Coordinates of C-alpha atoms in Angstrom, one line a residue:
X1 CA -25.5 12.7 14.2
X2 CA -28.0 15.6 13.5
X3 CA -27.6 17.1 16.7
X4 CA -25.8 20.5 17.1
X5 CA -22.8 20.8 19.2
X6 CA -22.6 23.8 21.7
X7 CA -20.6 26.6 20.9
X8 CA -17.4 26.4 22.5
X9 CA -15.5 29.4 24.1
X10 CA -12.2 29.0 25.0
X11 CA -10.2 30.4 28.1
X12 CA -6.8 30.2 27.6
X13 CA -3.7 31.6 28.9
X14 CA -0.2 32.2 27.2
X15 CA 2.4 29.8 25.9
X16 CA 4.6 28.1 28.4
X17 CA 1.8 28.4 31.0
X18 CA 2.5 29.1 34.6
X19 CA 0.2 28.0 37.5
X20 CA -1.6 31.5 37.0
X21 CA -2.1 31.2 33.7
X22 CA -3.5 27.5 34.2
X23 CA -5.6 27.9 37.4
X24 CA -6.9 31.6 36.3
X25 CA -8.5 29.8 33.2
X26 CA -9.9 26.6 35.3
X27 CA -11.6 29.0 37.7
X28 CA -12.8 31.5 35.3
X29 CA -14.4 29.1 33.1
X30 CA -16.2 27.3 36.3
X31 CA -17.5 30.9 37.1
X32 CA -18.7 31.4 33.8
X33 CA -20.2 27.8 33.4
X34 CA -22.0 28.4 37.0
X35 CA -23.6 31.6 35.8
X36 CA -25.0 30.2 32.7
X37 CA -26.2 27.3 34.4
X38 CA -27.9 29.9 36.9
X39 CA -29.4 31.9 33.8
X40 CA -31.1 28.5 32.2
X41 CA -32.7 27.7 35.5
X42 CA -34.9 30.8 35.3
X43 CA -32.5 33.5 37.0
X44 CA -32.7 37.1 35.0
X45 CA -29.7 37.5 32.7
X46 CA -30.2 41.4 33.8
X47 CA -28.3 40.4 36.8
X48 CA -25.2 39.3 35.1
X49 CA -25.5 41.9 32.6
X50 CA -21.9 43.5 33.1
X51 CA -20.3 39.9 33.3
X52 CA -21.6 38.6 30.2
X53 CA -19.9 39.2 27.0
X54 CA -21.9 41.1 24.5
X55 CA -25.3 40.3 26.7
X56 CA -25.2 36.9 25.4
X57 CA -27.1 34.3 27.4
X58 CA -25.4 31.2 26.7
X59 CA -28.3 29.2 26.0
X60 CA -25.9 27.4 23.6
X61 CA -22.6 28.1 24.8
X62 CA -20.1 26.4 27.2
X63 CA -16.7 27.7 28.1
X64 CA -13.8 25.4 28.1
X65 CA -10.4 25.8 30.0
X66 CA -7.4 25.8 27.3
X67 CA -3.5 25.8 27.8
X68 CA -1.3 26.9 25.2
X69 CA 1.5 24.7 26.4
X70 CA 2.7 21.8 28.9
X71 CA 2.0 22.0 32.4
X72 CA 4.9 22.4 34.6
X73 CA 5.6 20.0 37.9
X74 CA 4.6 22.9 40.4
X75 CA 0.8 23.5 38.2
X76 CA 0.5 19.7 38.2
X77 CA 1.1 19.6 42.0
X78 CA -1.5 21.8 42.3
X79 CA -4.3 20.4 39.9
X80 CA -3.7 16.8 41.3
X81 CA -3.9 18.3 44.8
X82 CA -7.4 20.3 44.2
X83 CA -8.9 17.5 41.9
X84 CA -8.7 19.5 38.5
X85 CA -8.7 17.9 35.0
X86 CA -5.9 19.2 32.6
X87 CA -7.1 21.7 30.6
X88 CA -7.7 21.3 26.5
X89 CA -4.0 21.4 24.7
X90 CA -4.6 24.1 22.2
X91 CA -1.1 25.4 21.1
X92 CA -2.7 26.4 17.7
X93 CA -5.9 28.5 18.0
X94 CA -6.5 29.0 14.1
X95 CA -9.7 28.3 12.9
X96 CA -10.5 24.4 12.7
X97 CA -12.9 22.2 10.5
X98 CA -14.8 21.2 14.1
X99 CA -15.5 25.3 14.1
X100 CA -17.3 26.0 10.9
X101 CA -20.7 25.2 9.9
X102 CA -20.7 21.4 9.1
X103 CA -23.8 20.0 7.4
X104 CA -24.3 17.0 9.5
X105 CA -26.6 14.5 7.1
X106 CA -26.8 11.2 8.4
X107 CA -24.9 8.3 6.2
X108 CA -26.9 6.0 5.0
X109 CA -26.2 1.9 4.8
X110 CA -24.8 0.5 1.6
X111 CA -28.1 -1.4 1.0
X112 CA -30.4 1.4 0.5
X113 CA -31.5 1.8 -2.7
X114 CA -31.0 4.5 -5.5
X115 CA -34.8 5.4 -4.8
X116 CA -34.4 5.9 -1.1
X117 CA -31.0 7.8 -1.5
X118 CA -32.6 9.9 -4.0
X119 CA -35.7 10.7 -1.6
X120 CA -33.4 11.7 1.5
X121 CA -31.3 14.1 -1.2
X122 CA -34.5 15.9 -1.9
X123 CA -35.4 16.1 1.8
X124 CA -32.4 17.1 3.0
X125 CA -31.3 19.3 -0.1
X126 CA -28.2 17.9 -0.9
X127 CA -26.6 16.4 -3.8
X128 CA -24.2 13.8 -2.2
X129 CA -24.6 11.3 0.6
X130 CA -22.1 9.3 2.6
X131 CA -22.6 5.4 2.6
X132 CA -21.6 4.3 6.1
X133 CA -21.3 0.8 8.1
X134 CA -22.8 0.2 11.1
X135 CA -20.0 1.7 12.9
X136 CA -20.3 4.7 11.3
X137 CA -16.9 4.3 9.3
X138 CA -17.4 5.7 5.8
X139 CA -17.5 3.2 3.0
X140 CA -18.2 5.4 0.1
X141 CA -20.3 8.5 -1.8
X142 CA -23.3 8.5 -3.6
X143 CA -24.2 11.4 -5.5
X144 CA -26.9 12.7 -7.9
X145 CA -24.7 12.1 -11.0
X146 CA -24.3 8.4 -10.2
X147 CA -28.1 8.1 -9.6
X148 CA -28.2 9.5 -13.1
X149 CA -25.7 7.5 -14.4
X150 CA -27.9 4.4 -13.3
X151 CA -30.4 5.0 -15.9
X152 CA -28.0 4.7 -18.6
X153 CA -27.4 1.2 -17.5
X154 CA -31.1 0.3 -18.2
X155 CA -30.2 -2.1 -21.4
X156 CA -27.9 -4.3 -19.2
X157 CA -30.5 -7.0 -18.1
X158 CA -28.2 -8.6 -15.5
X159 CA -27.3 -5.3 -13.5
X160 CA -29.9 -6.5 -10.8
X161 CA -28.2 -9.6 -9.9
X162 CA -24.4 -8.2 -10.5
X163 CA -25.6 -5.6 -7.7
X164 CA -27.0 -8.5 -5.6
X165 CA -30.2 -6.4 -5.1
X166 CA -32.3 -7.2 -2.0
X167 CA -35.9 -8.5 -2.5
X168 CA -36.7 -5.9 -0.1
X169 CA -35.6 -2.9 -2.3
X170 CA -37.7 -4.3 -5.0
X171 CA -40.9 -4.2 -3.2
X172 CA -39.7 -0.8 -1.8
X173 CA -39.3 0.6 -5.4
X174 CA -42.2 -1.2 -6.7
X175 CA -44.5 -0.5 -4.2
X176 CA -45.1 -4.2 -4.0
X177 CA -46.4 -7.1 -2.0
X178 CA -44.8 -10.0 -1.3
X179 CA -46.7 -13.2 -1.8
X180 CA -44.3 -15.9 -1.5
X181 CA -40.5 -15.6 -0.9
X182 CA -38.2 -14.1 1.4
X183 CA -37.9 -10.4 1.5
X184 CA -34.4 -10.6 3.1
X185 CA -33.1 -12.8 -0.2
X186 CA -31.0 -11.3 -2.9
X187 CA -30.8 -11.7 -6.6
X188 CA -27.3 -12.9 -7.1
X189 CA -27.8 -14.6 -10.8
X190 CA -29.9 -14.5 -13.8
X191 CA -31.0 -11.5 -15.8
X192 CA -34.0 -9.3 -16.1
X193 CA -36.9 -10.6 -18.5
X194 CA -40.1 -8.7 -19.8
X195 CA -42.7 -11.3 -20.7
X196 CA -44.5 -9.9 -23.9
X197 CA -44.2 -12.7 -26.3
X198 CA -46.0 -15.6 -26.7
X199 CA -45.3 -18.7 -24.8
X200 CA -43.1 -20.3 -27.2
X201 CA -41.1 -17.3 -27.7
X202 CA -41.0 -16.7 -23.2
X203 CA -40.0 -20.3 -23.0
X204 CA -36.7 -19.8 -24.8
X205 CA -35.9 -16.9 -23.0
X206 CA -36.5 -17.3 -19.7
X207 CA -33.5 -19.3 -17.7
X208 CA -33.0 -20.5 -14.7
X209 CA -32.9 -17.8 -11.8
X210 CA -34.2 -14.9 -14.2
X211 CA -36.3 -12.2 -12.8
X212 CA -39.3 -12.1 -14.7
X213 CA -41.8 -9.2 -15.4
X214 CA -45.1 -10.5 -16.5
X215 CA -49.1 -9.7 -16.6
X216 CA -52.3 -11.5 -15.6
X217 CA -51.4 -14.5 -17.7
X218 CA -51.8 -17.7 -16.2
X219 CA -50.0 -19.2 -18.8
X220 CA -46.6 -16.9 -18.8
X221 CA -46.6 -17.3 -15.4
X222 CA -46.6 -21.2 -15.0
X223 CA -44.0 -21.0 -17.9
X224 CA -42.0 -18.7 -15.7
X225 CA -42.1 -20.8 -12.7
X226 CA -41.7 -24.2 -15.1
X227 CA -38.1 -22.6 -16.0
X228 CA -36.8 -22.2 -12.5
X229 CA -37.3 -18.4 -12.3
X230 CA -35.7 -16.8 -9.0
X231 CA -38.9 -14.0 -9.0
X232 CA -41.9 -13.0 -10.9
X233 CA -43.3 -9.6 -10.7
X234 CA -47.1 -9.4 -11.5
X235 CA -48.1 -6.3 -12.7
X236 CA -51.3 -3.9 -13.0
X237 CA -52.6 -4.8 -9.7
X238 CA -53.3 -8.4 -10.6
X239 CA -53.2 -11.3 -8.1
X240 CA -51.4 -14.4 -8.1
X241 CA -53.7 -17.7 -8.0
X242 CA -53.6 -20.4 -5.1
X243 CA -52.0 -22.7 -7.8
X244 CA -49.3 -20.1 -8.9
X245 CA -48.6 -19.5 -5.1
X246 CA -48.3 -23.5 -4.2
X247 CA -46.1 -24.1 -7.4
X248 CA -43.6 -21.0 -6.9
X249 CA -43.3 -21.9 -3.3
X250 CA -42.4 -25.5 -4.3
X251 CA -40.1 -24.2 -6.9
X252 CA -38.5 -21.4 -4.5
X253 CA -39.6 -18.5 -7.0
X254 CA -40.7 -15.3 -5.2
X255 CA -43.7 -13.6 -6.2
X256 CA -44.1 -10.0 -6.0
X257 CA -47.7 -8.4 -7.1
X258 CA -47.2 -4.5 -7.9
X259 CA -50.1 -1.8 -8.7
X260 CA -47.7 -0.3 -11.3
X261 CA -47.8 -1.4 -15.4
X262 CA -45.0 -3.2 -17.1
X263 CA -43.6 0.3 -18.8
X264 CA -43.5 1.6 -15.2
X265 CA -42.0 -1.3 -13.4
X266 CA -39.3 -1.9 -16.2
X267 CA -38.3 1.7 -16.3
X268 CA -38.3 1.7 -12.3
X269 CA -36.7 -1.3 -11.1
X270 CA -33.2 -0.2 -11.6
X271 CA -34.0 2.5 -8.6
X272 CA -33.7 -0.5 -6.4
X273 CA -30.4 -1.3 -7.0
X274 CA -28.1 -0.8 -3.7
X275 CA -25.9 2.5 -3.5
X276 CA -23.2 0.1 -2.8
X277 CA -23.0 -0.9 -6.6
X278 CA -22.8 2.7 -8.0
X279 CA -21.0 4.6 -5.2
X280 CA -17.6 6.2 -5.2
X281 CA -15.2 4.2 -3.1
X282 CA -11.8 5.2 -4.4
X283 CA -10.2 8.6 -4.3
X284 CA -12.4 10.3 -1.7
X285 CA -11.0 13.4 -0.4
X286 CA -12.1 13.2 3.6
X287 CA -10.5 15.9 6.1
X288 CA -10.7 15.4 9.9
X289 CA -12.7 17.6 12.8
X290 CA -8.9 18.4 14.0
X291 CA -7.7 19.8 10.5
X292 CA -6.9 23.5 9.8
X293 CA -9.3 25.6 7.4
X294 CA -6.1 27.1 6.2
X295 CA -4.5 23.9 5.5
X296 CA -7.4 22.1 3.5
X297 CA -8.6 25.3 1.9
X298 CA -6.0 25.0 -1.0
X299 CA -7.1 21.1 -1.7
X300 CA -10.8 22.5 -1.7
X301 CA -10.3 25.3 -4.2
X302 CA -8.1 22.8 -6.4
X303 CA -10.9 20.2 -6.4
X304 CA -14.0 20.6 -8.3
X305 CA -16.0 18.5 -5.9
X306 CA -19.2 20.0 -4.9
X307 CA -19.0 18.3 -1.0
X308 CA -16.0 17.4 0.8
X309 CA -16.3 14.8 3.4
X310 CA -15.5 15.3 7.4
X311 CA -14.4 12.2 9.6
X312 CA -13.6 12.4 13.0
X313 CA -10.3 10.6 14.3
X314 CA -11.6 6.9 14.3
X315 CA -12.3 7.6 10.4
X316 CA -16.0 7.6 11.5
X317 CA -18.4 9.9 9.2
X318 CA -19.0 13.3 10.9
X319 CA -20.8 15.4 7.7
X320 CA -20.0 17.8 4.7
X321 CA -18.8 20.9 3.9
X322 CA -18.6 22.9 0.6
X323 CA -16.6 26.0 -0.7
X324 CA -19.8 27.8 0.4
X325 CA -18.9 26.8 3.9
X326 CA -15.8 28.8 4.0
X327 CA -17.7 32.1 2.7
X328 CA -19.0 32.7 6.3
X329 CA -17.3 30.6 8.3
X330 CA -17.1 30.9 12.0
X331 CA -13.9 31.3 14.0
X332 CA -13.1 30.0 17.6
X333 CA -14.2 32.6 20.1
X334 CA -11.5 33.2 22.8
X335 CA -10.9 35.2 26.1
X336 CA -7.4 35.5 27.0
X337 CA -6.3 35.4 30.9
X338 CA -2.6 36.2 32.1
X339 CA -1.3 38.0 29.0
X340 CA -2.5 40.3 26.0
X341 CA 0.6 40.3 24.0
X342 CA 0.5 38.3 20.6
X343 CA 4.0 37.2 21.3
X344 CA 2.8 35.3 24.3
X345 CA -0.6 34.2 22.9
X346 CA -1.2 30.5 21.5
X347 CA -0.5 30.5 17.1
X348 CA -3.0 31.9 15.3
X349 CA -4.8 34.0 17.7
X350 CA -4.8 36.7 15.2
X351 CA -7.6 34.2 13.4
X352 CA -9.5 33.9 16.7
X353 CA -12.1 35.9 17.8
X354 CA -11.0 37.4 20.9
X355 CA -14.1 38.5 22.8
X356 CA -12.7 39.4 26.8
X357 CA -9.2 40.0 28.0
X358 CA -8.2 39.4 31.9
X359 CA -4.7 40.4 32.7
X360 CA -2.8 41.9 35.1
X361 CA 0.3 42.9 32.9
X362 CA 0.9 45.9 30.7
X363 CA -1.4 46.1 27.6
X364 CA 0.4 44.9 24.8
X365 CA -0.1 44.1 20.8
X366 CA -3.0 41.8 20.8
X367 CA -5.5 43.3 18.1
X368 CA -9.4 42.4 18.0
X369 CA -11.7 42.5 15.1
X370 CA -14.2 44.7 17.4
X371 CA -14.5 46.0 20.8
X372 CA -14.0 43.6 23.6
X373 CA -14.2 43.5 27.3
X374 CA -10.8 44.1 28.8
X375 CA -10.3 44.1 32.7
X376 CA -6.6 44.8 33.3
X377 CA -5.4 45.3 37.3
X378 CA -2.5 46.3 38.4
X379 CA -2.3 43.5 41.0
X380 CA 0.3 40.4 41.2
X381 CA -1.8 38.2 39.8
X382 CA -4.6 37.3 37.5
X383 CA -6.5 34.8 39.7
X384 CA -6.8 37.7 41.9
X385 CA -8.9 39.4 39.5
X386 CA -11.0 36.1 39.0
X387 CA -11.6 35.8 42.8
X388 CA -13.1 39.4 42.8
X389 CA -15.3 38.5 40.0
X390 CA -16.6 35.7 42.1
X391 CA -17.5 38.1 44.9
X392 CA -18.9 40.6 42.6
X393 CA -21.1 38.2 41.0
X394 CA -22.0 36.6 44.5
X395 CA -21.1 33.4 43.8
X396 CA -19.6 31.1 46.1
X397 CA -16.3 29.8 45.6
X398 CA -15.6 25.8 46.1
X399 CA -13.2 24.6 47.9
X400 CA -10.7 23.0 45.0
X401 CA -11.4 26.4 43.0
X402 CA -10.2 28.1 46.3
X403 CA -7.3 26.1 46.1
X404 CA -6.3 26.5 42.6
X405 CA -6.7 30.3 42.9
X406 CA -4.7 30.6 46.1
X407 CA -2.2 28.3 44.4
X408 CA -1.8 30.9 41.5
X409 CA -1.5 33.7 43.8
X410 CA 1.0 32.5 46.1
X411 CA 3.1 31.4 42.7
X412 CA 2.9 34.4 41.1
X413 CA 4.0 36.6 43.7
X414 CA 6.5 34.0 45.5
X415 CA 4.4 33.9 48.8
X416 CA 4.1 37.8 49.2
X417 CA 7.7 38.6 48.2
X418 CA 7.5 40.1 45.0
X419 CA 7.6 43.6 44.6
X420 CA 4.5 42.8 42.0
X421 CA 2.3 41.9 45.2
X422 CA -0.2 44.1 46.6
X423 CA -2.4 44.3 49.6
X424 CA -5.7 42.8 47.2
X425 CA -3.4 39.7 46.5
X426 CA -2.7 38.9 50.0
X427 CA -6.1 39.3 51.3
X428 CA -7.4 37.5 48.5
X429 CA -4.7 34.5 49.1
X430 CA -5.6 34.1 53.0
X431 CA -9.5 34.0 52.2
X432 CA -9.2 31.5 49.9
X433 CA -6.8 29.6 51.7
X434 CA -9.6 29.8 54.6
X435 CA -11.9 28.2 52.0
X436 CA -9.6 25.6 50.7
X437 CA -8.3 24.8 54.2
X438 CA -4.9 25.0 53.7
X439 CA -2.0 26.8 55.7
X440 CA -0.2 29.2 53.1
X441 CA 3.3 28.7 54.3
X442 CA 3.5 24.9 54.4
X443 CA 1.4 24.7 51.3
X444 CA 3.5 27.0 49.6
X445 CA 6.7 25.6 50.5
X446 CA 5.5 22.3 49.6
X447 CA 4.2 23.5 46.2
X448 CA 7.6 25.1 45.4
X449 CA 9.5 22.2 46.0
X450 CA 7.3 20.1 43.8
X451 CA 8.1 23.0 41.3
X452 CA 11.6 22.8 41.5
X453 CA 13.0 19.6 41.3
X454 CA 15.6 20.7 38.9
X455 CA 18.0 17.8 38.6
X456 CA 15.2 15.5 37.3
X457 CA 14.5 17.9 34.3
X458 CA 15.9 18.6 31.0
X459 CA 17.4 21.6 29.8
X460 CA 14.1 22.1 27.5
X461 CA 12.0 21.6 30.5
X462 CA 13.5 24.1 32.6
X463 CA 14.0 26.7 29.8
X464 CA 10.7 26.3 28.7
X465 CA 8.9 26.1 32.3
X466 CA 7.8 29.5 32.5
X467 CA 9.3 31.4 29.0
X468 CA 7.8 34.5 27.4
X469 CA 8.9 36.8 24.3
X470 CA 9.2 40.3 24.1
X471 CA 9.6 42.9 21.6
X472 CA 11.0 46.4 22.0
X473 CA 11.2 48.0 18.1
X474 CA 12.8 45.6 16.0
X475 CA 14.3 43.6 18.5
X476 CA 13.3 40.4 20.0
X477 CA 14.4 38.9 22.9
X478 CA 13.3 36.0 25.5
X479 CA 13.2 35.8 29.2
X480 CA 12.5 32.5 31.1
X481 CA 12.5 32.0 35.1
X482 CA 12.8 29.2 37.4
X483 CA 12.2 29.8 41.4
X484 CA 13.6 27.7 44.1
X485 CA 14.2 27.6 47.7
X486 CA 17.5 25.9 47.2
X487 CA 20.6 28.4 45.9
X488 CA 22.5 25.4 45.4
X489 CA 20.1 23.4 43.3
X490 CA 19.7 26.8 41.2
X491 CA 23.7 26.9 40.8
X492 CA 24.0 23.8 39.7
X493 CA 21.9 23.9 36.2
X494 CA 23.9 27.2 35.4
X495 CA 26.4 25.6 33.2
X496 CA 23.7 23.5 31.4
X497 CA 21.2 26.3 31.0
X498 CA 24.0 28.6 29.3
X499 CA 24.9 26.2 26.9
X500 CA 21.4 25.2 25.8
X501 CA 20.4 29.1 25.7
X502 CA 22.9 29.2 23.1
X503 CA 21.4 26.7 21.0
X504 CA 18.0 27.9 21.5
X505 CA 18.5 31.2 19.7
X506 CA 17.7 30.1 16.5
X507 CA 14.4 28.0 17.8
X508 CA 13.3 31.0 19.5
X509 CA 14.0 33.5 16.7
X510 CA 15.6 35.9 19.2
X511 CA 18.5 38.1 18.9
X512 CA 19.0 37.7 22.9
X513 CA 17.9 35.4 25.5
X514 CA 17.8 36.0 29.4
X515 CA 17.0 33.4 32.3
X516 CA 16.2 34.5 35.9
X517 CA 17.5 31.8 38.7
X518 CA 15.4 33.2 41.5
X519 CA 16.1 32.3 44.9
X520 CA 12.7 32.6 46.6
X521 CA 14.3 32.5 50.4
X522 CA 17.3 34.9 49.4
X523 CA 14.9 37.4 47.5
X524 CA 17.5 37.7 44.7
X525 CA 18.4 36.4 40.8
X526 CA 21.6 35.2 39.2
X527 CA 20.4 36.2 35.6
X528 CA 22.0 34.2 32.7
X529 CA 22.1 36.0 29.3
X530 CA 23.5 35.1 25.6
X531 CA 23.3 36.8 22.5
X532 CA 25.8 39.4 20.9
X533 CA 24.6 42.7 22.9
X534 CA 22.8 40.5 25.8
X535 CA 26.0 41.7 28.2
X536 CA 26.2 45.4 27.1
X537 CA 22.2 45.5 27.5
X538 CA 22.2 43.8 30.9
X539 CA 25.3 46.7 32.4
X540 CA 23.4 49.6 30.8
X541 CA 19.8 48.5 32.4
X542 CA 21.3 47.7 36.0
X543 CA 24.6 50.0 36.0
X544 CA 26.7 47.0 37.0
X545 CA 29.6 45.4 35.5
X546 CA 28.4 41.6 34.6
X547 CA 30.2 38.4 34.4
X548 CA 30.8 36.4 31.1
X549 CA 27.2 35.0 30.9
X550 CA 25.6 36.3 34.3
X551 CA 24.8 39.0 36.8
X552 CA 23.6 38.6 40.6
X553 CA 21.0 41.1 41.3
X554 CA 20.1 41.4 45.0
X555 CA 16.3 42.2 45.5
X556 CA 15.2 40.8 42.1
X557 CA 12.3 38.3 42.0
X558 CA 9.8 39.8 39.5
X559 CA 10.3 39.6 35.6
X560 CA 7.4 41.9 34.8
X561 CA 7.5 44.2 37.5
X562 CA 11.4 44.6 38.0
X563 CA 13.4 42.9 34.9
X564 CA 11.5 43.5 32.1
X565 CA 10.9 47.2 32.5
X566 CA 14.7 47.8 33.0
X567 CA 15.5 46.3 29.7
X568 CA 12.7 48.0 28.0
X569 CA 14.2 51.6 28.9
X570 CA 17.5 50.5 28.0
X571 CA 16.4 49.3 24.7
X572 CA 14.3 52.5 24.0
X573 CA 17.3 54.3 24.6

């Protein structure tokens, strides 16, 4: 509970992730963690100075691959083939409770005495403690105010039995020694009696099961035992005689000796009450680790609580936060791969700290709070850049990592048919294929086949499989794409998609939607479109006459290199 968790830096691709977005995140996280592992084993960090962000040695850091959407069937096939786990799903990268500085003070059992709770509060410099059961589930809260309130109950002479106070708590509070009795027993009946009067008076006040505080008076001790007291406390360090001990054992009366005087015992004994009696059980405000800070902040500002409890998904206690925690809180640190535009990034990226960007697209609109490391190259795939970084840092690429990097390149370049493909991409793919022990052509054909299977998918699954949103001036538009080696399969979903796109306009918050039905073998695209000015935009972009909702574009396979630039120029004009 008290161990600080490692700081996680998330490596994440764009919304509606494609194979490059997912595989580059996995491979780059693996590279980062491999280098950090070497540094922890003694290698000089200077060797990787250009690679590490802000010169960070990463002693308390781990890199985690993440995804901003669901996997498509092509990517799922690739990950299964090369034994890769699914990246963490993060559709929103706003700051969560788990990202901020949680005070991870351990919970205490309900049987702990008020005295012990107070000592822990002083030691931990806190005014609130969580009370938990053996499984760590939250049962209540005990605060300094609750402990102070216990002193107001000093006139209630039955409070010890009402609270079912354990004998062990009394021993601990009074630094006592148990001469006779069972320390695991509890006081469940009777009142507290201080024996200071004559024997005649004492006999009238002591009843069965009472707890009696007295001194070194044999007659008073004997009277308490004869009146069936459940426990006697002998003060001032006095010892019980053998006769008293024998009689107490026969009558089932516990005997405790304490070095404290009667006044101190009387004042202190209520501190032995278990925290369960005074703890807050109802109306506790608890947040989960997964909650977003922006969502809980208004509640924290409204409620004048000193501390707020944090629990996990199983309702087990984790720690506490206060309003002060929000003043200097940590935000998520992320590395963006395969994108750099805020429209394509996971929600909440503007609240995260972007520390690095690796991409092969045009520079976009992501704003950062401080200078960041950016690697942007005019190649056909981000995975190509990641492979270059393996080579530059002299890190061997494993068979499985080589497999996913090669798959990403083949997917993004449509097996080298896309105009975005460069000689660097092809050379990287060939080298990676050799490491992964795969045949490029046969593997690519199988991968594309797995990625299509369009008849088994819903319109939503097809549309969002590889969808991106763009902004030109005040105009927002979206472009999706699906690739297949079967032209008939592509044409069979045309009408379904057009109808779906009409209804998706509102959900996507765009004025126009386009969808590329790309035939890999014929290297051509049927571009579907909906929206008030979509047809005019397409005709102005390609200087061709379009049908009602589509246009056929020979040689068009790349959204990034061929379609988006044409649409952008036409919109700007």
